[in-house]
Coordinates of C-alpha atoms and ligand atoms in Angstrom, one line a residue:
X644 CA 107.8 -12.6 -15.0
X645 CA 105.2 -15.0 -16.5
X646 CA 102.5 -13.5 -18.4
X647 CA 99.8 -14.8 -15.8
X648 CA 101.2 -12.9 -12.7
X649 CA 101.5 -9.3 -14.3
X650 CA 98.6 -7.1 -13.2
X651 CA 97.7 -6.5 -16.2
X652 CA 96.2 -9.9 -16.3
X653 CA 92.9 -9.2 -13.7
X654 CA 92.3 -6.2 -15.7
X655 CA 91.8 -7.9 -18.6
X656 CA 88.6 -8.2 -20.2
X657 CA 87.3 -11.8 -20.3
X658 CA 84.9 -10.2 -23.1
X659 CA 88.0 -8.7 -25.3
X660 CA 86.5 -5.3 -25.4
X661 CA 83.2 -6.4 -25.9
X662 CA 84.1 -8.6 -29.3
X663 CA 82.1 -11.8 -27.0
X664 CA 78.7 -11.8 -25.1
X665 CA 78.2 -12.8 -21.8
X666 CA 75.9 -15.8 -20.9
X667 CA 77.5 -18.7 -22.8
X668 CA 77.6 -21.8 -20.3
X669 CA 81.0 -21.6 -19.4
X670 CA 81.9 -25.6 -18.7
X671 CA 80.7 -26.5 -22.1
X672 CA 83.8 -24.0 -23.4
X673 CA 85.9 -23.5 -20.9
X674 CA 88.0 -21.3 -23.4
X675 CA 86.0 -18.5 -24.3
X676 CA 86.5 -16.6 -21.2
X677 CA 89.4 -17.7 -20.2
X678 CA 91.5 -16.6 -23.1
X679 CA 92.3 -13.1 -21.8
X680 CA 93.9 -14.7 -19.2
X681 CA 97.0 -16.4 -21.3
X682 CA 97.1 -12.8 -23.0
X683 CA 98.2 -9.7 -22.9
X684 CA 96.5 -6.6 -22.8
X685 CA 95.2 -6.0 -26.1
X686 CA 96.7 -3.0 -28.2
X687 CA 93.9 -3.5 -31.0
X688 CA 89.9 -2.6 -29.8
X689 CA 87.4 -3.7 -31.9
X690 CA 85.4 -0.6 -33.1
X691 CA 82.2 -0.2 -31.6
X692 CA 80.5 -0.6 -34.7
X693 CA 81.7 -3.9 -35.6
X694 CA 80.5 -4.6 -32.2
X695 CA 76.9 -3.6 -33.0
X696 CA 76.9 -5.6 -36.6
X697 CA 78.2 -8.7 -34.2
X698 CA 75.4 -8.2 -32.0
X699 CA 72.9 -8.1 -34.7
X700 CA 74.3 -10.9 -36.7
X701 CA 73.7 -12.9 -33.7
X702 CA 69.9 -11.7 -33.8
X703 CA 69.7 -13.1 -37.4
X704 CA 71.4 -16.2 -36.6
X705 CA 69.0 -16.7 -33.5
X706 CA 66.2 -15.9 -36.1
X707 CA 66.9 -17.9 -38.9
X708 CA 69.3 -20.5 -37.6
X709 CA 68.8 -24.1 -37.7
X710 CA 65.2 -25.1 -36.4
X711 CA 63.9 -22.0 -36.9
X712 CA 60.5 -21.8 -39.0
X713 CA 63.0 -19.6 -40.9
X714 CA 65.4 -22.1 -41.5
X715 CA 62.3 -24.7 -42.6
X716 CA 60.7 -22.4 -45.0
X717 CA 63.8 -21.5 -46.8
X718 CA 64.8 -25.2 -47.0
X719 CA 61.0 -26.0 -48.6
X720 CA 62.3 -23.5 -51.2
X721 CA 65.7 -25.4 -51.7
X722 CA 64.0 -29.1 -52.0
X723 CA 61.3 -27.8 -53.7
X724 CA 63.8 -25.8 -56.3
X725 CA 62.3 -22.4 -57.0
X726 CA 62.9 -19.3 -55.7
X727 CA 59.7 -17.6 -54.6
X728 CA 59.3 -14.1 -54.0
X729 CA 62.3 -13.0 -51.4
X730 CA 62.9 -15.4 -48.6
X731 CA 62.9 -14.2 -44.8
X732 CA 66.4 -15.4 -44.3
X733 CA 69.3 -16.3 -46.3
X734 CA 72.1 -18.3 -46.2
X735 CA 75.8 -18.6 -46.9
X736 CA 77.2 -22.9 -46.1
X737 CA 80.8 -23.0 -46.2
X738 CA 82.3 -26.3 -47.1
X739 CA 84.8 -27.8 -45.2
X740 CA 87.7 -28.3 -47.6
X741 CA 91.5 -28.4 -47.0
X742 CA 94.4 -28.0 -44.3
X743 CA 93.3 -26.5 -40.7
X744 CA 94.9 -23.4 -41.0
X745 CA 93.7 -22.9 -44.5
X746 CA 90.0 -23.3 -43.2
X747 CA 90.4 -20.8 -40.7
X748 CA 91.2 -18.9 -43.0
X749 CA 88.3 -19.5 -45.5
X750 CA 85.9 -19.5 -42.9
X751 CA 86.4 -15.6 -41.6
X752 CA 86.6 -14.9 -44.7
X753 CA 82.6 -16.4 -45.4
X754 CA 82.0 -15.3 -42.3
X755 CA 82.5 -11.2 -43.5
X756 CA 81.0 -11.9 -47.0
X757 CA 77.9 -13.1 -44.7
X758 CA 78.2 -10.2 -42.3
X759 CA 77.7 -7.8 -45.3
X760 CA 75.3 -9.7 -47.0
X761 CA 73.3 -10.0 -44.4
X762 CA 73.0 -14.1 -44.5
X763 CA 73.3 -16.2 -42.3
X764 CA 76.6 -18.6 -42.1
X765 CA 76.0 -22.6 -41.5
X766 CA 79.5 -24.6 -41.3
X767 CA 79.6 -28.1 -42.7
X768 CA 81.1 -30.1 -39.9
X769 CA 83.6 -32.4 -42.2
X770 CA 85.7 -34.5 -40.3
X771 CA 86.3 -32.6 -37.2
X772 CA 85.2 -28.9 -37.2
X773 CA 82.8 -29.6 -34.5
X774 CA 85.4 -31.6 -32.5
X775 CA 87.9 -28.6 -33.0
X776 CA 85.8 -25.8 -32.1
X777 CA 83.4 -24.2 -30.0
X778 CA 79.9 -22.9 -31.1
X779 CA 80.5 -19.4 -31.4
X780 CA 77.1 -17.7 -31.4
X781 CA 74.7 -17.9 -28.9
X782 CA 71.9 -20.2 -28.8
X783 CA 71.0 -21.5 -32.2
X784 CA 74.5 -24.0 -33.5
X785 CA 76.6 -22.7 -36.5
X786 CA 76.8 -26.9 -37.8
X787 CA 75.2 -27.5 -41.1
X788 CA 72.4 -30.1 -39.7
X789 CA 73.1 -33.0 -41.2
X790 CA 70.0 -33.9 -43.0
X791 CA 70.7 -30.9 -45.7
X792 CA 69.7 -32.2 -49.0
X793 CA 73.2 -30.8 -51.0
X794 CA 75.1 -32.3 -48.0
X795 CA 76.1 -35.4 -50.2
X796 CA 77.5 -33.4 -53.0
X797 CA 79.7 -30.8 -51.3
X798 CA 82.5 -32.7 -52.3
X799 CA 82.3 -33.4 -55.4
X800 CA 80.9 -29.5 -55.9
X801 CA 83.7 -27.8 -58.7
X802 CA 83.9 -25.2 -61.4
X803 CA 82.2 -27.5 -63.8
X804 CA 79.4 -27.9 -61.1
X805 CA 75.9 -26.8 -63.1
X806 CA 75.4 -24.9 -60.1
X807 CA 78.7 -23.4 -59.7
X808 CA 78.1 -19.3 -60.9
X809 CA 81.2 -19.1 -62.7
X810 CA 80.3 -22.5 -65.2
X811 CA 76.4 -20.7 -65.4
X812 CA 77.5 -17.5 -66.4
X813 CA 80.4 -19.2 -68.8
X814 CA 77.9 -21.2 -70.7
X815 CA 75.3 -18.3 -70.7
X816 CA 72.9 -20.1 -68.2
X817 CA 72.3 -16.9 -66.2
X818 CA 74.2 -13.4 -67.0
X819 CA 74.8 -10.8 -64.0
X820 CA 71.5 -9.0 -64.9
X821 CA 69.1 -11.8 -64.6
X822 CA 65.8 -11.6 -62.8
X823 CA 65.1 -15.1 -61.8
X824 CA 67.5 -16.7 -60.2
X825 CA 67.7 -20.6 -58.8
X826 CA 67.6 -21.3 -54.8
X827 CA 70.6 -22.2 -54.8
X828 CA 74.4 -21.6 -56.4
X829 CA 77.6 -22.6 -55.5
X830 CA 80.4 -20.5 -55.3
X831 CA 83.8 -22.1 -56.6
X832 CA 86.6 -19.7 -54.9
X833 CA 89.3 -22.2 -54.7
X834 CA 92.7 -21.9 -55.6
X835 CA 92.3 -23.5 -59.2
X836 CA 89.3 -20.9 -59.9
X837 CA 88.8 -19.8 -63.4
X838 CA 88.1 -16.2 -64.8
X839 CA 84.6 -17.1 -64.2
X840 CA 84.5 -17.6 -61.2
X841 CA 86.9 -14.8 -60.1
X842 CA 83.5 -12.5 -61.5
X843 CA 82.4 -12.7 -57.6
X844 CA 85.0 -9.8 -56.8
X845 CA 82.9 -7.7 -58.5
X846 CA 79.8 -5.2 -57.9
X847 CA 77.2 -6.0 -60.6
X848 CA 77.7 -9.7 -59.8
X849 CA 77.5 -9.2 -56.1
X850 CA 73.7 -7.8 -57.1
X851 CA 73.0 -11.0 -59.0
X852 CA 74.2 -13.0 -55.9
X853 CA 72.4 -11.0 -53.1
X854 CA 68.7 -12.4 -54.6
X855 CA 69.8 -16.0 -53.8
X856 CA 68.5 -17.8 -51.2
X857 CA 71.4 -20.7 -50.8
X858 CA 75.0 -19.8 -51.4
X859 CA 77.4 -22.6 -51.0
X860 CA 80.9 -21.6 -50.9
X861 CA 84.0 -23.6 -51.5
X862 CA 87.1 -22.1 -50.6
X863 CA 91.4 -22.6 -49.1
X864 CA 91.5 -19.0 -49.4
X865 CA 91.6 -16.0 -46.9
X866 CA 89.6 -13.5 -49.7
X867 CA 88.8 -10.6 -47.5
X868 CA 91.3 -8.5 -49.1
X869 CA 89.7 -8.7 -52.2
X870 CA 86.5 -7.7 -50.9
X871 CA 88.1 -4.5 -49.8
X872 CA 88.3 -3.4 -53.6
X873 CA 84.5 -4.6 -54.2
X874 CA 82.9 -0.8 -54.1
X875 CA 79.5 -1.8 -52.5
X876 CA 81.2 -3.1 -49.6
X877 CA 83.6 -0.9 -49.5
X878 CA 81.9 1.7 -47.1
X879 CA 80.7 -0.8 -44.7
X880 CA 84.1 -2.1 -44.2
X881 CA 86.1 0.8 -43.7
X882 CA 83.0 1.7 -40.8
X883 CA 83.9 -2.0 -39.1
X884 CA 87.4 -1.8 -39.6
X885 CA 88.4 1.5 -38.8
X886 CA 92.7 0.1 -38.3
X887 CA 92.3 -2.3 -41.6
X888 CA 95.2 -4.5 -40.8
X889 CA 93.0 -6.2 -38.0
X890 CA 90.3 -8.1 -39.5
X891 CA 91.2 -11.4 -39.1
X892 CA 92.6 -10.5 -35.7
X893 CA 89.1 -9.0 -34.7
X894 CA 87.3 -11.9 -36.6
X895 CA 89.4 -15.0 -35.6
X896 CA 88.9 -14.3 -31.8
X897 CA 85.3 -14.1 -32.1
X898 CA 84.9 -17.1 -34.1
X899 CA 87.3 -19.7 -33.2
X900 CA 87.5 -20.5 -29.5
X901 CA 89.0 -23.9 -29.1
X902 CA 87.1 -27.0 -27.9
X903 CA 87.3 -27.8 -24.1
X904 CA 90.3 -31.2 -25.0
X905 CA 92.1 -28.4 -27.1
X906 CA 91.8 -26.3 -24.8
X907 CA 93.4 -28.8 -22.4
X908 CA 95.8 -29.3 -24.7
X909 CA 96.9 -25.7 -24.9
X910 CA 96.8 -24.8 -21.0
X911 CA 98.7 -27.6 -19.7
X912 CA 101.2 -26.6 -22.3
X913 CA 101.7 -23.3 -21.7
X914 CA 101.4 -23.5 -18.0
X915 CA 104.7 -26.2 -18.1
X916 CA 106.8 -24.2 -20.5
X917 CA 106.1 -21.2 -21.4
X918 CA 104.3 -19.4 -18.4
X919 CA 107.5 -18.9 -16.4
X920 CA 109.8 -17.4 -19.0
X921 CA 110.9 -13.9 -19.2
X922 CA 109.9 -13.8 -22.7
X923 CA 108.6 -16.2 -25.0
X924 CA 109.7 -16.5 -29.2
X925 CA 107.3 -18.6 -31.1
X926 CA 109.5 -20.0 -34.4
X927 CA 106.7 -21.7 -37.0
X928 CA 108.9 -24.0 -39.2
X929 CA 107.0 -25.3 -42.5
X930 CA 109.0 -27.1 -45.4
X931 CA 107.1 -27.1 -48.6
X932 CA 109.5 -30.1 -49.8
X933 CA 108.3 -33.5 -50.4
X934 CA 111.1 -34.6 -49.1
X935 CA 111.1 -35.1 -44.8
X936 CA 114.3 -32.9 -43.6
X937 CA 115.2 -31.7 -41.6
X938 CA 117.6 -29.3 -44.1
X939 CA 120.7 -27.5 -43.7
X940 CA 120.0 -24.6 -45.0
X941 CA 116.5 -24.6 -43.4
X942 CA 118.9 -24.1 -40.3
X943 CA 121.3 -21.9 -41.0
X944 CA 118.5 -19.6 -42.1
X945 CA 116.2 -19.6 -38.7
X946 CA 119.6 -19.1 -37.2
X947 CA 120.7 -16.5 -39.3
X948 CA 117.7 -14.7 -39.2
X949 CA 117.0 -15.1 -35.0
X950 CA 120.2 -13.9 -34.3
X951 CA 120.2 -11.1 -37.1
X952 CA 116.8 -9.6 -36.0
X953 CA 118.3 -10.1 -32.1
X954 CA 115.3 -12.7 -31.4
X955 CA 117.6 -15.0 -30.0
X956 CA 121.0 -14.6 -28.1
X957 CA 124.6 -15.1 -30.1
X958 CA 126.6 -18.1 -28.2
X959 CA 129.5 -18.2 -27.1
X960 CA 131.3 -20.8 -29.3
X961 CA 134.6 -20.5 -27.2
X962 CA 133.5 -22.0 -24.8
X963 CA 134.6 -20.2 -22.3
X964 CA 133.7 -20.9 -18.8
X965 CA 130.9 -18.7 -17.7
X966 CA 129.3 -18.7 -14.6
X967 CA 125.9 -18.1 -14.5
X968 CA 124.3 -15.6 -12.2
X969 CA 122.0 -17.2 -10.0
X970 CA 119.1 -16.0 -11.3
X971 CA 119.1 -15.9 -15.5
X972 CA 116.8 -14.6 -17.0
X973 CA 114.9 -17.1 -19.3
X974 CA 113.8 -17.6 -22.9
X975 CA 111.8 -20.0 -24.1
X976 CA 111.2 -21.0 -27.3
X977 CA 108.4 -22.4 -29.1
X978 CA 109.0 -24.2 -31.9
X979 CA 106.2 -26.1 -34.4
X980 CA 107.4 -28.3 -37.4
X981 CA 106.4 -31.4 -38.8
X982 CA 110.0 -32.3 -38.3
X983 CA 111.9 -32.6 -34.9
X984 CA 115.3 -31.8 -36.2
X985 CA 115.6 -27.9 -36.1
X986 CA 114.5 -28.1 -32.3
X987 CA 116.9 -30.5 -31.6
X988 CA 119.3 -28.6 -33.3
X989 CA 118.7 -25.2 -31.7
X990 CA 118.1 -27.0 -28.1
X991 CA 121.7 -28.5 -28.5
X992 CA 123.0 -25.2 -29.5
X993 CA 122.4 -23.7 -26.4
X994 CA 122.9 -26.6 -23.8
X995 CA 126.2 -26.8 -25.2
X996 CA 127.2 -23.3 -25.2
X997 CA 126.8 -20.5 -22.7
X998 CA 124.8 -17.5 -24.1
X999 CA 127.0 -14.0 -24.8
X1000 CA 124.0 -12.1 -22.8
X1001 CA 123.9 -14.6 -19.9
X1002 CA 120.7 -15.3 -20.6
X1003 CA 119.1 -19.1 -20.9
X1004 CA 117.2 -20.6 -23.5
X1005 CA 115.0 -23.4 -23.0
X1006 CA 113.8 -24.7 -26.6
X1007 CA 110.2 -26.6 -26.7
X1008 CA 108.4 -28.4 -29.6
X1009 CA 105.1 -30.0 -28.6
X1010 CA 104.9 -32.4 -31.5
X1011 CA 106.3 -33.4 -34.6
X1012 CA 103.9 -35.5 -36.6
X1013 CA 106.3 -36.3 -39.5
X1014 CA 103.5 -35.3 -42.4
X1015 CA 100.4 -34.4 -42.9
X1016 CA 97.3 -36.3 -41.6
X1017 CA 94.3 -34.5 -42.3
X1018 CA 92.0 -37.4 -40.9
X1019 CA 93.5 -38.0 -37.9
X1020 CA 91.4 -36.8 -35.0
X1021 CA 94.5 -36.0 -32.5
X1022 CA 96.8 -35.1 -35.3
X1023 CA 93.9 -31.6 -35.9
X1024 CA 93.7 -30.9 -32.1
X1025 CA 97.6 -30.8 -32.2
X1026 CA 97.8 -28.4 -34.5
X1027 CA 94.8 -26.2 -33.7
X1028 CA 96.6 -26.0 -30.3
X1029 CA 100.0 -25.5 -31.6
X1030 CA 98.7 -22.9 -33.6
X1031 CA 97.2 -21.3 -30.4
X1032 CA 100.0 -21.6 -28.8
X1033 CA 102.4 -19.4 -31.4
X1034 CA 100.1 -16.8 -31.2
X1035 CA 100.6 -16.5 -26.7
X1036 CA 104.5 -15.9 -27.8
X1037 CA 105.9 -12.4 -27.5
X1038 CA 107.7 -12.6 -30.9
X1039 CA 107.2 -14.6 -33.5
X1040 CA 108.7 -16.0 -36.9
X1041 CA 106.7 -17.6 -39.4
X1042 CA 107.5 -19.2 -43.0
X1043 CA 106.6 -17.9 -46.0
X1044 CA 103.2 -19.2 -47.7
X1045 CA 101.7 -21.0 -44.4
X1046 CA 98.5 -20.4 -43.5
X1047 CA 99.7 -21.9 -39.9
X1048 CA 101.7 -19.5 -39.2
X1049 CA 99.0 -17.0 -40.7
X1050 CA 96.4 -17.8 -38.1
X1051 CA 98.9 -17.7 -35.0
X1052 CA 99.9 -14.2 -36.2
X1053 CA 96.1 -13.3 -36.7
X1054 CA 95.3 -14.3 -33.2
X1055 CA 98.2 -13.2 -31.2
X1056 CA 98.0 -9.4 -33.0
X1057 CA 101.7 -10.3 -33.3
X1058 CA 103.9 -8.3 -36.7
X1059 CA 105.9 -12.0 -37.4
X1060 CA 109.6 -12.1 -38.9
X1061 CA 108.7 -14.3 -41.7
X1062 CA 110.9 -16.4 -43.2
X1063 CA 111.9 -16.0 -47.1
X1064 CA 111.1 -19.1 -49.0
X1065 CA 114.5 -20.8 -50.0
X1066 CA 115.0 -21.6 -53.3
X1067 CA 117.5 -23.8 -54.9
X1068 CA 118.3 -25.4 -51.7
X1069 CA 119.8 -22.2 -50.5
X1070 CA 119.0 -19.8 -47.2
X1071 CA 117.8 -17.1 -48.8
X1072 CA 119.6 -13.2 -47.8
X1073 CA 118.1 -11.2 -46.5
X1074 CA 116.8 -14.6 -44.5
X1075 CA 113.4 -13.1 -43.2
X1076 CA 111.8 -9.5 -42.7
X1077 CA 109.4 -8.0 -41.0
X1078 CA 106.1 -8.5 -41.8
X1079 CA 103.9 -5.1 -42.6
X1080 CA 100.9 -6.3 -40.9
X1081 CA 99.2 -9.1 -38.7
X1082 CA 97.4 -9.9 -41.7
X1083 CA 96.6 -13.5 -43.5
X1084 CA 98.0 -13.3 -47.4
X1085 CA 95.2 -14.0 -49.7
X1086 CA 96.9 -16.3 -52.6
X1087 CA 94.9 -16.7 -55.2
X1088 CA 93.3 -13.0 -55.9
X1089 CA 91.8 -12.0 -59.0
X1090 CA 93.4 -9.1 -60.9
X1091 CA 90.5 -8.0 -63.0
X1092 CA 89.0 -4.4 -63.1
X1093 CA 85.4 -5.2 -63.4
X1094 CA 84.8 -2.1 -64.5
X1095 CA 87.3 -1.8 -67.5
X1096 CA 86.8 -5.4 -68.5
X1097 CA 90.5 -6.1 -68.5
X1098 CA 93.2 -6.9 -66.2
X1099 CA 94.6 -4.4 -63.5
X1100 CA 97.0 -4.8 -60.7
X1101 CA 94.8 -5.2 -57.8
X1102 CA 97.9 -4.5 -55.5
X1103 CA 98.4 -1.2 -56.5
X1104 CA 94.9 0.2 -56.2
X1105 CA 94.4 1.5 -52.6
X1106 CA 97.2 2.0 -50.3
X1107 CA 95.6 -0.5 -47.4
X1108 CA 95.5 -3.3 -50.1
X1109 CA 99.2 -4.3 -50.9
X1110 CA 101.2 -7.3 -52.2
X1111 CA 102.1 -9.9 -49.4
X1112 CA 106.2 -10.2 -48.7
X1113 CA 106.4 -13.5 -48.7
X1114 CA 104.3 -14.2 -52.4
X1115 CA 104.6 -11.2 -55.0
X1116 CA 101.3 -12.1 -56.2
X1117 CA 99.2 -12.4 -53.1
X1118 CA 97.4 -9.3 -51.5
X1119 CA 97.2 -8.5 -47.7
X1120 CA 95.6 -5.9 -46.0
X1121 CA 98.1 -3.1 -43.7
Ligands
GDP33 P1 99.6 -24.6 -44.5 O1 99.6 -25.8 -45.4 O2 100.9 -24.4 -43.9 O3 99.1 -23.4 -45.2 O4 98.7 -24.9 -43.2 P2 97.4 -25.8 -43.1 O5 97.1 -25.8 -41.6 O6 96.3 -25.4 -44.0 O7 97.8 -27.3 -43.5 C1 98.9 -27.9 -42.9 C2 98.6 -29.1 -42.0 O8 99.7 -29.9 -41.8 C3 98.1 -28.6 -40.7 O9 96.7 -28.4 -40.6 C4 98.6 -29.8 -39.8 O10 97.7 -30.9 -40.0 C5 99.9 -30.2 -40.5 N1 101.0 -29.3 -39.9 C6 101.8 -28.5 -40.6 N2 102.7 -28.0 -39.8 C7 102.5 -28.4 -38.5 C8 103.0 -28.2 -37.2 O11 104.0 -27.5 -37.1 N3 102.5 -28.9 -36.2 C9 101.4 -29.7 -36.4 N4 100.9 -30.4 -35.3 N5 100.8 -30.0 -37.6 C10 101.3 -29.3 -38.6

């Protein structure tokens, strides 16, 4: 029975237990309040306090967003390049920088570092962020206006930027207890970041940070986790995030509602192969490998670890003749990769070959893009849909170290089987487990004890912050 004719479905909550406001236009967005209909009933509620923080972050942004006589003053201050007395409003820009899935990523995570800072978060547009996404707060736009002064810079912004915090506290231009501070810094949290600039994890620099007007961060990272070990925060978070492992869950379907053509591109899909299947397995395929594929032992692993973890039915390789019963039940499978090959291959498998549990399997890959094309307009709305899509499956399975499979996970509240990373050519065994939470892996965290001045093992600190399965090193939340 499809997803869209159980009667769970009118119940639903076009509002997703009052994470959204009413009042949007609906045409300019079609997807906002439609979403609920292509899910199921949520087992996660956001808490109502998270609920009341969204609805006054949505006063501040109305307040100080772009236009505003807020906005104007504090960008006087920025041009004019001193910081008087404490501005009305302040401001956290997030630069666009790296893969989709990666920014999705990076921006939740700005987006809860402005939440309990109380600034207001402005989104560079890059190449297609406004082309990808929806505005998600009401009234006053999210988009960086075009005409800010920095604009020209933000890429070549790095860790030997003189604004960057990290470089200004390494060469002694400004030290955590400084009074005066300039309009504007530039936060440098990407994956090559220096011990320097890892000093943002920790209180006393956080009170440094919280007197300037302009932040401008840079990151490919999904740092909440971190911020969960940053004591000043730590309070606030555990009071908007009650069930930890949900944040991105909560987060990413508030912010990221897909633009009306992805949109399209996500409903037409689903409604012509996934809506009528019994159940649905979403399998997110990512090769790290220069090289194109597909690989053998990329295969035998999905294989061995669908039919291990009973995600997929066993064939019959005997062949024997079976007849089917007039009515089989139906899986579809959803498969993303760059590659076509292990669709191909699993589609083959069970065309040629009846099923040991009588069941049918219809396998479905809507595209296969070959590499990476970060420019290409179509190539983003592809993925940004096919990320979507994973996350309306029932079950999913994910690879190791993709942030693409992260944000389907995230979005569909779904526990993936992720795939091991193969090494040496060779399907790893165990081939996949079960994740321990919804949760993105952040990467790149710092293991510092601000406090001690040396290094500490920042997974083994608080029982909800833990090292991720599929990297040793990352954290995630559970
Ligand atoms: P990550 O590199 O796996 O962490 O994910 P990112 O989304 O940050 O970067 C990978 C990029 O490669 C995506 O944004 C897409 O542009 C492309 N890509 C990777 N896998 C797929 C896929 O399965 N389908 C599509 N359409 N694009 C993909």
């Amino acid at each position: 029975e499809s997803v869209l004719s159980q009667p769970t479905y009118k119940n639903n909550d076009r509002l997703l237990g009052g994470l959204l406001v009413a009042g949007f236009d609906e045409a300019s967005c079609t997807s906002r309040y439609q979403s609920s209909l292509y899910r199921k009933t949520p087992v996660h509620k956001p808490s109502l306090y998270l609920i009341s923080r969204l609805r006054n972050y949505e006063d501040l942004h109305k307040r100080c967003g772009p236009g505003t006589e807020s906005y104007n003053t504090a960008l006087e201050q920025l041009k004019s390049g001193q910081t008087i007395g404490s501005a009305d409003c302040k401001y956290l820009v997030w630069i666009s920088y790296s893969g989709l899935g990666n920014r999705i990523l990076a921006l939740t995570s700005s987006f809860l570092y402005a939440l309990l800072t109380n600034r207001v978060l402005l989104v560079d547009r890059g190449k297609d962020m406004a082309d990808l996404f929806c505005e998600p707060f009401p009234e006053k736009s999210w988009l960086l206006p075009l005409d800010f002064p920095l604009i020209d810079q933000f890429e070549t912004f790095d860790h030997k930027s003189s604004h960057c915090y990290g470089n200004m506290l390494k060469n002694d231009v400004i030290n955590a207890s400084a009074e005066l501070v300039p309009p504007y810094m530039y936060l440098h949290l990407v994956h090559d970041y220096d011990d320097h600039d890892k000093l943002f994890f920790c209180d006393e620099d956080q009170s440094l940070l919280a007197k300037v007007p302009w932040l401008i961060i840079k990151t490919d990272n999904y740092f909440v986790p971190s911020l969960f070990l940053i004591t000043s925060f730590e309070q606030e978070l555990s009071k908007l995030f009650p069930e930890k492992g949900t944040v991105f869950h909560h987060l990413g379907r508030y912010l990221f509602h897909p633009s009306n053509h992805v949109w399209g591109l996500i409903t037409r899909y689903y409604h012509t192969y996934l809506a009528k299947a019994d159940e649905s397995i979403g399998i997110q395929i990512r090769v790290f490998d220069s090289r194109p594929g597909p690989f053998k032992h990329v295969m035998d692993q999905i294989l061995a670890c669908t039919l291990k973890e009973k995600l997929l039915p066993e064939v019959d390789m005997r062949d024997s003749v079976v007849t089917v019963s007039e009515n089989p039940k139906l899986k579809a499978v959803l498969v993303t990769s760059l590659n076509s090959g292990y669709s191909e291959n699993l589609k083959n498998l069970y065309w040629e070959h009846p099923t040991l549990t009588g069941e049918v399997v219809g396998v479905y890959q809507p595209s296969h893009e070959g590499y990476q094309q970060t420019e290409k307009q179509m190539h983003n709305r592809k993925a940004w849909a096919e990320m979507y899509l994973l996350s309306l499956t029932d079950l999913l399975v994910t690879s190791s170290w993709s942030t693409f499979g992260y944000v389907a996970q995230g979005l569909g509240g779904l526990k993936p089987w992720i795939l091991y990373k193969p090494e040496n050519e060779m399907a790893p065994d165990p081939p996949c487990r079960r994740a321990m939470s919804m949760e993105p892996c952040f990467h790149a965290p710092p293991f510092y004890d601000c406090k001690a001045k040396k290094g500490i093992d920042t997974g083994k600190l608080v029982p909800h912050v833990r090292h991720c399965e599929d990297m040793s090193w990352g954290l995630k939340l559970v």
